[in-house]
Each structure stands twice: as C-alpha cells, then as structure tokens.
C-alpha cells in the first residue's frame, strides 16, 4: 500500500505530510513489539508511554514511515491531529474494511457482554456458521484461541482479526466493546450489523469521571451501525437512546410490557433459567442452563439480535438450551457437594452485578449464603463501599478479601469496602484470598451456599505489574475441599 492511498482517507486529520506519497509500506503497527520490514508505525502519547520517543529504535526495527501527533526530526512522517482516530482509519483501510463482508455483532454494557457474545458464538456454531469472537475471557479467531489483556483489543488487532476471519472463510465477528475502547476510538471505523446494550450501571468512573460520561461513551456505539444495522437495547435505556439517535433501527428487550421482546415468568434453579418471551413472532418459551434471572436479559438480547437479522427464532431458542455458559460466570463447583454445600464462582465485581447474582443465589439457598469478595485495585474507588453495602445487605456472612490489588495496598482496599458494610451485618476481613475461601468453607454447614465473587475465570491474582500469582478461584476451592476431606476436617455429608 502507498502513502497516497491513506492520505485520502485521513483527509481532515492531516496537519502535515513530510514524506513521498509514492512511499510503500506493507505492514502497520502501533506497538513496538509488533513490527516488520517496511512498517507504517503510528505513534501516540498514551496514558503510560509515548512512542514518539522511540522512533529511532522503531526505524532500526523496520518502520519506514510514521504517523505522528508531534513532529519528529528525521524519518518520513505524516502529522495528524489524533493518532487514535488515525489508527482506526488506517487499520480499516489497510485490511480492506473487513467488517463490510462479515456479520458484525458488538455488545457493550456494564455487565453481560461476555455472556452475550459467547452465547452468540455458540448459536452461530450450532447453525454450522464459522466465525470469530473477542472479549474478556478469550479471543477465538476461527478456532485460534488466545487470551488478550484487553476486553476490546486495539483498532489494528481487531481489523487484523477480522481480516484473518474472512481469509479463513468466516462469516461473522462478535465482540465485547468496552467503554474504554469506545472512548479511545479502538472501534471507531468498524460498522456493525447489530449493536447490543446490556445495561448501564456504575463502573469505571475512575476513567470516565462521571456516570454521564460513562453512559455517553457506551451510547457512542449506536453511531457505528451499518446503514441497515439494528440496535438491541435494554428497555430501561430506550428513551435515552431514542432521544440521542432519532433515526436508527432499534428493538428493546426487558420486563416492561411495551418492550419489543417482553421477558416474563422467569424462574431460575440449580439446573438453569426458564422464562417466557413475547416476541414479534409470538410467545416463546426459553430454557437455558445459565443460572440467574439476569441471564434472561442476556439471552433475550442475543435471541432478538439474531431474529432481527433473519434467523429463525425457534431454531435460535432451541440452540440457547445447549449453551453451558462462560468460565467463571455463575460457575458451580461440583466437588462442593461432597461437603453438602454449593460453591459458585462468579465474575461479579460491580454493585449491580453483585446484587443480581446474590439475589439469584438467595432464592436457591436453603441455608445461609456466605459471600467471599473484594474490590479490584486501580478501578473506581467509589464503588467499593457500595459493594460492601450490597453484599452485607443480602448475604448471611460477608468475607472481604483481596481481589486484584494492581499496585494498591490490599488492606486499604479492604477498608474502603468495609466502610459500606451494613451495621450489625456478620462480616470478616481476611487479606489472604485462599485463607478467606478456606474460612468460608470451614464456616459452611450443610445446605449453605458460598459465592466466590469478583475474579471469575481469571488465572492470576495481580498484585502489581511485576507480581502476578497463579490463582484460579475454582481450583483453589477444589484444593481446599479435598484437603478438608483428607484431613477429616469436613466429613462427607
Ligand atoms: C488506560 C488504557 O485504556 N490504556 C489502553 C491504551 O493504551 P494507551 O493509549 O494508554 O497507550 P500506552 O499504553 O500509554 O502506550 C502508548 C503507545 O505506545 C505504544 N507502546 C507502548 C509501550 C511499548 O513498549 N511500546 C509501544 O509501542 C502503545 O502500543 C501505544 O500505541 O490502548 C492500548 C492499546 O489498545 C491498551 O492496551 C491499553 O489498555 C491498558 C493495558 C488497560 O489496562 N486498559 C484498561 C483500562 C481497559 O482498556 N479496559 C477495558 C475493559 C474495562 C472493563 O470492562 O473491565 C478493555 O477494553 O480492556
Ligand atoms: N445482564 C446482567 N445484569 C447484571 N449483572 C449481570 C448481567 N449479566 C451478568 N451479570 C453479572 O456480571 C458478571 C459479569 O458478566 P459478564 O462477564 O457476562 O459481563 P461483562 O460485561 O463481560 O463483564 P466485564 O466487562 O467485566 O468483562 C457476571 O458474573 C454476573 O455476576
């Protein structure tokens, strides 16, 4: 590709062109760890690094032209107003706008993104349609599965994955779209057939500062629809969405009878969640292995999305029943039954998610509910007391422990959570997460339920960027169960 090919697209972003328009490049990157011969490299001053400062190294590594926000002394460059927007445009151009040839499904919202995207992937697979997804738990690019530290990768990575999907005969790309990604233009050049908004409650106010900014970032996804694309939104957000986007095609889902897809008669038990759904195609009965009433909303978002783009709603609903859920989302630990208790590992780490999952568990618990949880470091300090309040309000025993401190003092985080505890509620604070889980299992009697919340599937406990400890809640709980059985501390019940 030649420089002149991208100048047209970059258009009003360009401040200065300091290179030959005939200059050719055959790779693009914005990360020094991903560079080849004749790479167009996009520099930016981000939150923790400024890649303008390493252009000499980048040139030695193979970069032959730069896109920069501030002028550099030597090397060919194009100076632009904003490197993030430039990256999304260049990535789209370089990979020939792959989203135009794919069914693209983007889901944003505070909670439910992972569950919805994985359910979408499962249903398309059941229909014999090949494709890819990206998100918090896994990136599955046409069967190539890997973990990415971001819920939403960079603009270049997404376009590269979409291009690879097309090259391998894939027909769709489903992705979780975080509010950070929307604010940083990682998805700015993508156009979606379907965008879904699960819900918007408090989270990430450390980044967005106000709830309004957070909502605005989420709603921006509605501007990224294809011309005949459709938005599937939680009915609670319908009015706001309509006020902001008068002429988009949209359907709503929720319990409100004026929704396009009306959820009612939800029941949930240890074998799953069951509900009725009034749809434009008549009343439907939905059965799912997912536990928790809130999953009726995630399921309906996906059912509506696929029905609205022409898939047979009865076949879609039949396929929902075989979805076994996502690692670390209401994941039952079968070994706990040996002690006559239930243990559930869940990813809930916002006040709303904690409330939803605890209230669902309350209905299933014959005995007491013991919740082990903590708050992540470097993330929305304001929500910590709210988490303490909601857990202590609805749990019989709350055990506050360490989540992923990410460089913060774990005891300080625990104190922030303690500040919200309901006076008189039964709670313990145990800094060591393994000890906290062990204590919960020791305290549990027959018929009790333990919820281990906040980290879900995560394989490492991140104390800081140089100190990560392998720690999978599920595996730790299973180890403790067998230790107690082998030591005779807990008998088979
Ligand atoms: C604060 C934030 O969102 N940062 C994201 C952002 O980085 P940034 O723009 O701040 O860039 P930077 O890290 O300062 O680096 C500046 C530039 O130098 C480049 N660089 C940097 C270092 C280096 O050695 N070589 C190099 O070339 C970088 O590629 C970048 O182009 O863009 C990067 C590329 O897309 C992301 O990886 C990075 O995510 C960081 C790791 C992060 O932790 N982000 C979190 C806050 C986040 O985005 N979370 C959401 C999910 C939130 C949730 O729902 O829980 C997500 O989508 O992951
Ligand atoms: N529709 C929902 N409403 C409220 N809480 C939900 C909903 N769906 C899931 N949850 C709760 O939120 C947790 C995270 O769910 P999931 O991973 O599907 O969402 P997510 O948006 O991908 O989260 P994250 O952005 O943190 O990866 C679940 O473990 C559950 O506790």
CSV table of N, CA, C and O in Angstrom, one decimal, residues 146 225 433:
chain,number,residue,atom,x,y,z
A,146,UNK,N,-6.9,-17.5,22.2
A,146,UNK,CA,-5.8,-16.9,23.0
A,146,UNK,C,-6.4,-15.9,23.9
A,146,UNK,O,-7.5,-15.4,23.7
A,225,UNK,N,-23.3,1.9,13.6
A,225,UNK,CA,-24.1,0.9,12.9
A,225,UNK,C,-23.9,1.0,11.4
A,225,UNK,O,-23.7,2.0,10.9
A,433,UNK,N,-6.6,-14.3,50.1
A,433,UNK,CA,-7.8,-14.8,49.4
A,433,UNK,C,-8.0,-16.3,49.7
A,433,UNK,O,-9.1,-16.8,49.9
